[in-house]
Structures are given as structure tokens and as C-alpha cells.
mmCIF file of C-alpha atoms and ligand atoms in Angstrom:
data_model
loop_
_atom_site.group_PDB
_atom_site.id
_atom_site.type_symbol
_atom_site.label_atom_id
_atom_site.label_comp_id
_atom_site.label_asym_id
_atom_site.label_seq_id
_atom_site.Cartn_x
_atom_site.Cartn_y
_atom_site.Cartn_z
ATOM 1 C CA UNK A 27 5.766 19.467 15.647
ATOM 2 C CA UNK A 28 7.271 22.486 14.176
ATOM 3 C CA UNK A 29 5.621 25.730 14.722
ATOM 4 C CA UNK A 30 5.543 28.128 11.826
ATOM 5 C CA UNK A 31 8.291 30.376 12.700
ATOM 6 C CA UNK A 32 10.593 27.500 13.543
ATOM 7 C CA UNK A 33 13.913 27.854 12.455
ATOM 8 C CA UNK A 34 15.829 24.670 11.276
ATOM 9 C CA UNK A 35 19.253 23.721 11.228
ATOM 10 C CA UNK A 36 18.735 22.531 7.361
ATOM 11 C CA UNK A 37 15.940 22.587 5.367
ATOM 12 C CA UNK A 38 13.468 19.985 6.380
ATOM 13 C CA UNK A 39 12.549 17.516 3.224
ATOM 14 C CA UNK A 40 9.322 18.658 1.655
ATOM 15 C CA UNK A 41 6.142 16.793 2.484
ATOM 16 C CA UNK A 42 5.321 13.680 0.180
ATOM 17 C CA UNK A 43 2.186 14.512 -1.853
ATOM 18 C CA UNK A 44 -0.079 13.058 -4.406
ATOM 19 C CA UNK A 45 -2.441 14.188 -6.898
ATOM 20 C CA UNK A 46 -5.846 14.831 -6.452
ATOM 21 C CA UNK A 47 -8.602 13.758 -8.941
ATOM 22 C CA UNK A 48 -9.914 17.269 -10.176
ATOM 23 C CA UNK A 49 -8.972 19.206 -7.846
ATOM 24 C CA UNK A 50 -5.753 21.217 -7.582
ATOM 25 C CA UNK A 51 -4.937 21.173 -3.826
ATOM 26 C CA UNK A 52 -3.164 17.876 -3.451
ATOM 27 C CA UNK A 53 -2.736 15.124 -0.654
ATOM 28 C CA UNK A 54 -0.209 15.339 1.905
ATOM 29 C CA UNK A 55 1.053 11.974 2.627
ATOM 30 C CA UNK A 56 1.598 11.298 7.015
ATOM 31 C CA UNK A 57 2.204 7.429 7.096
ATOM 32 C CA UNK A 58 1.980 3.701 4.533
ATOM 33 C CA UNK A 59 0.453 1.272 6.203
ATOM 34 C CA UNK A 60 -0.041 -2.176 4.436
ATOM 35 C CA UNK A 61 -2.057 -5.239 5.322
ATOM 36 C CA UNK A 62 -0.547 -8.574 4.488
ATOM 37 C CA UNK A 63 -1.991 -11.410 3.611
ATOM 38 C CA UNK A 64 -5.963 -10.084 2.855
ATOM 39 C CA UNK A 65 -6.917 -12.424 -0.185
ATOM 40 C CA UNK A 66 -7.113 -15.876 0.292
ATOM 41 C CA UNK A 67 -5.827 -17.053 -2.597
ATOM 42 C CA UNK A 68 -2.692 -14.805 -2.183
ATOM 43 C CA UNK A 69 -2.666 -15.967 1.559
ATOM 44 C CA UNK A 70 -2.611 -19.655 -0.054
ATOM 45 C CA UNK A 71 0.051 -18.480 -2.776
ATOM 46 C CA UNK A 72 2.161 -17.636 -0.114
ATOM 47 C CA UNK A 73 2.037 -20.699 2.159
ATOM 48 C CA UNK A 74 -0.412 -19.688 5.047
ATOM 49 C CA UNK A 75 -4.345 -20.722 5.735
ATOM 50 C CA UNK A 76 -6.155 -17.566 5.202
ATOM 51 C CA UNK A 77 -9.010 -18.528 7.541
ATOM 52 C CA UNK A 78 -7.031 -18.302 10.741
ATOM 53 C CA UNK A 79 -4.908 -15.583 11.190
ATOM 54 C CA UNK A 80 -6.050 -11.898 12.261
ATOM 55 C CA UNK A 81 -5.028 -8.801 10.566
ATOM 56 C CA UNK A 82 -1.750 -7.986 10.761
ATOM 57 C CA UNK A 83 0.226 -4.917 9.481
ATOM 58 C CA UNK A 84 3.548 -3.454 8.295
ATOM 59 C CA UNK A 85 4.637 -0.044 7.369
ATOM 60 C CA UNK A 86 6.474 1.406 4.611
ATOM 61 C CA UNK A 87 7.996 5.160 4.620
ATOM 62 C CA UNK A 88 6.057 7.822 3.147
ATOM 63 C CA UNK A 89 8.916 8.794 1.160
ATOM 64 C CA UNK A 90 9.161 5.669 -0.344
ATOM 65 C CA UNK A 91 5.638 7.077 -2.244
ATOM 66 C CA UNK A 92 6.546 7.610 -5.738
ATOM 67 C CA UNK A 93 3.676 9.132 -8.222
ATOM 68 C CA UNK A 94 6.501 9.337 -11.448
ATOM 69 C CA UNK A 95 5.360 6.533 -13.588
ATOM 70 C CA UNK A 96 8.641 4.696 -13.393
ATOM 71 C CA UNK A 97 10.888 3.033 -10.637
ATOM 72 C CA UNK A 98 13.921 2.590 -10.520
ATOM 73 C CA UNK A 99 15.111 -1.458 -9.688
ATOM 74 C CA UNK A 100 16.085 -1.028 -6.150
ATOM 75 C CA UNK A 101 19.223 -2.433 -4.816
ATOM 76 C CA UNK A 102 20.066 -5.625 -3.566
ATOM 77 C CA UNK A 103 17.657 -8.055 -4.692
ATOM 78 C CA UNK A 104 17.576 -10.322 -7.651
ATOM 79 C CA UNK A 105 13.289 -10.982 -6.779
ATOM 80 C CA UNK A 106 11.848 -7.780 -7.241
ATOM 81 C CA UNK A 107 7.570 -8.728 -6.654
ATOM 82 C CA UNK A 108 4.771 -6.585 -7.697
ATOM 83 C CA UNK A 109 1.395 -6.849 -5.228
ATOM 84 C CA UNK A 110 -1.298 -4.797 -7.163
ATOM 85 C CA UNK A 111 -3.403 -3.164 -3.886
ATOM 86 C CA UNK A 112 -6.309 -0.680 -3.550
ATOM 87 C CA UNK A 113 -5.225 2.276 -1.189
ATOM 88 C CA UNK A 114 -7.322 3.984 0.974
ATOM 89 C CA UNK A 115 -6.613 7.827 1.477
ATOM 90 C CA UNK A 116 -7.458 8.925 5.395
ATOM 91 C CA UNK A 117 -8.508 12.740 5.653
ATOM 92 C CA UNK A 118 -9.173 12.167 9.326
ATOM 93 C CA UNK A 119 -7.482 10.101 12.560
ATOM 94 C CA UNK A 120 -8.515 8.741 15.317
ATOM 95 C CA UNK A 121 -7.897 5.936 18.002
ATOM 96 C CA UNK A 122 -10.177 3.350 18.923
ATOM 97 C CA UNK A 123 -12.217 4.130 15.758
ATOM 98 C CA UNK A 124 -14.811 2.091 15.252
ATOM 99 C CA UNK A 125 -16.244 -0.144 12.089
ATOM 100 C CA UNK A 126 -19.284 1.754 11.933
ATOM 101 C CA UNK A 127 -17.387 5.208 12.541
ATOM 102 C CA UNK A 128 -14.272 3.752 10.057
ATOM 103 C CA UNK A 129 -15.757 4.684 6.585
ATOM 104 C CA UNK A 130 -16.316 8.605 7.314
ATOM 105 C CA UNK A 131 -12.377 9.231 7.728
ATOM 106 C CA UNK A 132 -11.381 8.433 4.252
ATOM 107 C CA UNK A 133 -10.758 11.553 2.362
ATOM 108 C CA UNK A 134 -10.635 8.997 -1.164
ATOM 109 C CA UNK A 135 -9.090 5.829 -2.896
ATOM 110 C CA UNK A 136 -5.790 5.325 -5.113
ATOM 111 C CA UNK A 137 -4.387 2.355 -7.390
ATOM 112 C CA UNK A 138 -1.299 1.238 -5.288
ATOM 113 C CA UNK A 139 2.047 -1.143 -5.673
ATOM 114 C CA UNK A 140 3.385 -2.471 -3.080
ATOM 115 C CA UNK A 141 6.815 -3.219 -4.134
ATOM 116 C CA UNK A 142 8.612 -6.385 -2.358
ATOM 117 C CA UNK A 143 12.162 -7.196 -2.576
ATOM 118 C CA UNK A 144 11.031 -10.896 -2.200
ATOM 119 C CA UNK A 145 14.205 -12.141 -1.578
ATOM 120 C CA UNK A 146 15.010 -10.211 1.410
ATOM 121 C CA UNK A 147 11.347 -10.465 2.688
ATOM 122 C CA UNK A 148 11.651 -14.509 2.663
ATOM 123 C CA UNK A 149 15.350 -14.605 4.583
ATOM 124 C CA UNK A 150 14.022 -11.984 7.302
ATOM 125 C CA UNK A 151 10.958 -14.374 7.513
ATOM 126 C CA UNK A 152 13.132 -17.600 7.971
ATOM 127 C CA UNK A 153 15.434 -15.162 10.145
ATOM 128 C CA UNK A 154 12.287 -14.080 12.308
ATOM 129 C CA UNK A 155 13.523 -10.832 11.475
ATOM 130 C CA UNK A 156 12.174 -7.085 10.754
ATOM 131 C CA UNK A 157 10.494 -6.807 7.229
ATOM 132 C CA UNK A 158 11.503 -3.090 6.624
ATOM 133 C CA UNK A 159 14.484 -4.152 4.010
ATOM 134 C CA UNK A 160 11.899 -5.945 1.873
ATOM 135 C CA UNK A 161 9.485 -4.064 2.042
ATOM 136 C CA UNK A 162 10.669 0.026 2.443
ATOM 137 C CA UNK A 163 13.155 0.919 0.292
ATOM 138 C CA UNK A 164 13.379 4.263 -2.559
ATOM 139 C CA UNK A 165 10.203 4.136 -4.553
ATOM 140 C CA UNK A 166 8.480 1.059 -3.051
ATOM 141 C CA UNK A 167 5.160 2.362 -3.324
ATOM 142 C CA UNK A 168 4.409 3.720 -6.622
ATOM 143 C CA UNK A 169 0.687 5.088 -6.320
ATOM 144 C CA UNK A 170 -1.676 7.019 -8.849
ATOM 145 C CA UNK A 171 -3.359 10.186 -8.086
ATOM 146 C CA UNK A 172 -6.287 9.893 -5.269
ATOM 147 C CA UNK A 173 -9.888 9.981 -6.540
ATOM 148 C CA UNK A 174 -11.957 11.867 -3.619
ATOM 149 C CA UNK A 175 -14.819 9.183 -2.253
ATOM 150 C CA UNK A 176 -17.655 12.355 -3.295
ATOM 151 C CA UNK A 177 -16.736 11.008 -7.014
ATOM 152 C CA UNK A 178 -16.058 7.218 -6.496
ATOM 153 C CA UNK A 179 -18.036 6.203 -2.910
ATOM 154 C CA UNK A 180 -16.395 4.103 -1.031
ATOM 155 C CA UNK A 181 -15.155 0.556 -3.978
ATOM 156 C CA UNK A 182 -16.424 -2.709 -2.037
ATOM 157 C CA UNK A 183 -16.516 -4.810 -5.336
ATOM 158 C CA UNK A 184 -15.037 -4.656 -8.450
ATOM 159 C CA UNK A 185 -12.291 -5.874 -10.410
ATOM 160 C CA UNK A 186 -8.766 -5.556 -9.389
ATOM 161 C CA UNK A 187 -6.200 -6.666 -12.039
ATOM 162 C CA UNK A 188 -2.287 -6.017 -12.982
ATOM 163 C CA UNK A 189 -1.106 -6.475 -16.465
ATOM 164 C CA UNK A 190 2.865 -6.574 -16.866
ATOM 165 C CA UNK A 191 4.223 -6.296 -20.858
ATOM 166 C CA UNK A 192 0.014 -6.940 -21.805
ATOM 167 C CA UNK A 193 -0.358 -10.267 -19.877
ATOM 168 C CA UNK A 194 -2.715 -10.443 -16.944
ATOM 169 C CA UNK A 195 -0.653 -11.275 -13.720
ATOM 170 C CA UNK A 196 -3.021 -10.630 -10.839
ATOM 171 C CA UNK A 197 -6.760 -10.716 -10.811
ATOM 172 C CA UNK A 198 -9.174 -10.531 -8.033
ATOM 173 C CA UNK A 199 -12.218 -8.409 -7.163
ATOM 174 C CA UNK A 200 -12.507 -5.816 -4.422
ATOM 175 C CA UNK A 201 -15.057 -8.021 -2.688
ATOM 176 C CA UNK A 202 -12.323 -10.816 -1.595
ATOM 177 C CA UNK A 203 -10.767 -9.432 0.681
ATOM 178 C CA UNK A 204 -10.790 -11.081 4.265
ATOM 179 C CA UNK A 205 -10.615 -7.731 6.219
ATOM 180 C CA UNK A 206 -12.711 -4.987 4.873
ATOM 181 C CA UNK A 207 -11.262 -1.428 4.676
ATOM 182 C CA UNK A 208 -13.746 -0.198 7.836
ATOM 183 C CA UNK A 209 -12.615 -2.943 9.567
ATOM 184 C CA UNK A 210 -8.786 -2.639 8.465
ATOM 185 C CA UNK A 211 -9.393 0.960 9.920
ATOM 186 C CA UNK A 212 -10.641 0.025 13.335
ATOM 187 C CA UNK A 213 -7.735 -1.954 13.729
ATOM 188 C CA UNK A 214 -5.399 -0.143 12.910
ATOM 189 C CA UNK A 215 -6.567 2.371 15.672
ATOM 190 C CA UNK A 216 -6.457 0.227 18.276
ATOM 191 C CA UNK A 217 -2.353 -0.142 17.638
ATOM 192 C CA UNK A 218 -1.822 3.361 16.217
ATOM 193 C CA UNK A 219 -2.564 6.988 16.153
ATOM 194 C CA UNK A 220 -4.253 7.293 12.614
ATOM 195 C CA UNK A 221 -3.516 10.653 11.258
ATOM 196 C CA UNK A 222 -4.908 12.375 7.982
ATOM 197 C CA UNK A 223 -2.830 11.739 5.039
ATOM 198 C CA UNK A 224 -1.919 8.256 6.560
ATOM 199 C CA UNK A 225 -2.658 5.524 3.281
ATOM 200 C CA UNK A 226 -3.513 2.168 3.841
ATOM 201 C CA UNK A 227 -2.441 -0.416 1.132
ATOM 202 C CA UNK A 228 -5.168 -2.861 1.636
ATOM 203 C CA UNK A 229 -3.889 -5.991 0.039
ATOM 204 C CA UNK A 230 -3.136 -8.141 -3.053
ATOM 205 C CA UNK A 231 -5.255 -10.759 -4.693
ATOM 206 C CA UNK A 232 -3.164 -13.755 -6.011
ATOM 207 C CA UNK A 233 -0.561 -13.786 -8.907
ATOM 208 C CA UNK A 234 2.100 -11.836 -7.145
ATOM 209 C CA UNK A 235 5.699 -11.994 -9.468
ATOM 210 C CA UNK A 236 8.845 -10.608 -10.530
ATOM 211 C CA UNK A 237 9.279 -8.280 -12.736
ATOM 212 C CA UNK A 238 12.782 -6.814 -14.728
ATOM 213 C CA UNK A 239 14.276 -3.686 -15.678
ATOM 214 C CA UNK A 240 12.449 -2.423 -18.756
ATOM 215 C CA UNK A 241 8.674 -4.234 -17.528
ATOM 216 C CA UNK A 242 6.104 -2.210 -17.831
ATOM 217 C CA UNK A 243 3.246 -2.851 -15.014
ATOM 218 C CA UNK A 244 -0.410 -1.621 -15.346
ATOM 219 C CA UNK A 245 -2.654 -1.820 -12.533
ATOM 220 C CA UNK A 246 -6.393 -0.888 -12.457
ATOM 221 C CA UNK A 247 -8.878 -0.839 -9.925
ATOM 222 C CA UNK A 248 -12.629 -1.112 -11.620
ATOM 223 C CA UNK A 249 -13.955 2.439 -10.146
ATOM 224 C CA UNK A 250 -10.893 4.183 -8.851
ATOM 225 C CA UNK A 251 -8.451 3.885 -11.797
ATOM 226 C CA UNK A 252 -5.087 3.110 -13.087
ATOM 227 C CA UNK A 253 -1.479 3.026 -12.184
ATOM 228 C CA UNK A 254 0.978 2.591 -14.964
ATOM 229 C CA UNK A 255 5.074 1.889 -13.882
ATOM 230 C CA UNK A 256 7.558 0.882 -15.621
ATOM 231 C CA UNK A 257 10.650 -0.615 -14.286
ATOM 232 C CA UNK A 258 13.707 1.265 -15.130
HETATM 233 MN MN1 MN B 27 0.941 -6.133 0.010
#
């Protein structure tokens, strides 16, 4: 890590951040990692049996993190999805955390979209290859300002939905998913180093789609808020 007086051969890019519900210090962002597969009806809308598999995990950039309202439609897909997902907003790390321990190292909760260039997703898939190209790319991860858990507690239950143009696309409540967010913690820090400022993306209910240049998406999350993007 740099020390303060380090001297660089450039300038370094600026730390990813994201707003704060009422506060003005903001959230510096470390790592994005995203569950897959953590409703069972998405599990089912995407071809596997949601009552076998354990948790697994991918990772997007942090600078794929965009809080403007808008992304741009990313290169080299024709099958841009949209996966409407809670996010959960670590102010603390650890390793080897566990359940009961998880809880007390999120700082607060977000509306997320995890952005999927479908397309590539499903060849790497068939390929047995690397997800990264479908899943990190420039603004992948659109994600509202974080509410601290002091005003919303930690969501178990509640509705999770994504409109796109006014139509209802996803719905599902908090309470569905397979892997709670303690235990998506604990697991996580059995593989990683959890850091604060890492997010966790913790899953889409069913619905998942494409969406166009000029779509506008609106996600909400019944007690944390809402996350509105338009594709430009
Ligand atoms: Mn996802």
C-alpha cells in the first residue's frame, strides 16, 4: 500500500466512491463481489436446480461502479441483461468470519445492477471459460447511494422489484434468497480477505432480460431504496 508521502510515477486513479444516505462523508469502494444463482426461481430460469449447489462467487471491478443514473451500452454484445440485486456495504473485514459475527461488519445496504453481457457470459460457460468479459466491463454495476444499517437495520424481507419503460420485469422478496447475507459473508471469508468498502451484490430474483439503448430501468428495494438507469 502506498504510504502518504509516496511519490508516483502518474497519478494514481481516484478511489471509486458512493453516496452516503445523509451524511456527507461518502463510501470508498475496495472490491464487487456477486453471488450467482441465490433465488430459486432465477436458479430455475437459468437452467440449474437451486437446491444443490453451494454458494459460489464472481467478482466485478470496482471501477466498473457507476452511481450516474445512465450507462452507456457496453461493447460487444447484442444481449445486454439486467439482474436487479440488494448490495451489502462492508465497513469492516475479516477472514474466517463467522455467521453469527457476519452481520456487525456491514457499514449499510444499496439498490444494485448487476449488468451481464449475456451473450458472452453463455459462450464462456459452454467454453468452461473465465466470466470476467460478461460480467466486468465500464459501468457494469450501476448502484444507488448506500443507506447506513443505523437508518434501515439490516433488510431480511421485503420486496425486491425492477421496472424497465413502467412494466414489472423482476419481482421477488428479500426473504428468497437461498444464502442469507451473514451467511454470504462467512463465506466469502473463508476464500478471501474481506476488506471495508468491499460490496457484495447478493443476487437476483427471477425475470432477468435485455434491455436497449434508450430503456429506462428502475429498481427498488422495499426499505433501502431506488436505483433509476437508463440505457444510453
Ligand atoms: Mn447477479
Amino acid at each position: 500500500m502506498a504510504k502518504a508521502d509516496t511519490e508516483f510515477v502518474f497519478a494514481p486513479v481516484a478511489p471509486v466512491v458512493l453516496a452516503v444516505a445523509g451524511r456527507e462523508a461518502v463510501f470508498p469502494v475496495h472490491r464487487i463481489y456477486c453471488i450467482g444463482r441465490n433465488y430459486a426461481a432465477h436458479a430455475r430460469e437459468m437452467g440449474h436446480d437451486p437446491d444443490r449447489e453451494p454458494p459460489f462467487f464472481f467478482q466485478k471491478a470496482a471501477d466498473d461502479l457507476t452511481g450516474a443514473g445512465f450507462m452507456h451500452y457496453p461493447a460487444e454484445t447484442a444481449e445486454l441483461h439486467f439482474e436487479i440485486e440488494m448490495v451489502a456495504a462492508l465497513g469492516e473485514g475479516g477472514e474466517r468470519i463467522a455467521v453469527e459475527d457476519a452481520l456487525g461488519k456491514v457499514f449499510g445496504y444499496g439498490v444494485g445492477l448487476d449488468m451481464t453481457r449475456r451473450d458472452l457470459q453463455g459462450e464462456a460457460k459452454k467454453m468452461g471459460r473465465p466470466w470476467d468479459t460478461g460480467k466486468s466491463f465500464a459501468e457494469a454495476a450501476p448502484c444507488s447511494r448506500i443507506v447506513p444499517v443505523s437508518a434501515c437495520g439490516h433488510p431480511a424481507g421485503g420486496a425486491i422489484t425492477l421496472d424497465v419503460n413502467g412494466a414489472r420485469r423482476q419481482t421477488g422478496d428479500l426473504n428468497e434468497m437461498i444464502w442469507s447475507v451473514a451467511e454470504q459473508i462467512a463465506t466469502l471469508s473463508r476464500f478471501f480477505v474481506l476488506r471495508p468498502g468491499d460490496l457484495i451484490f447478493t443476487g437476483t430474483p427471477a425475470g432477468v432480460g435485455a434491455v436497449q439503448r434508450g430503456d429506462r430501468m428502475v429498481g427498488e428495494v422495499e426499505g433501502v431504496g431506488l436505483l433509476e438507469v437508463e440505457v444510453v
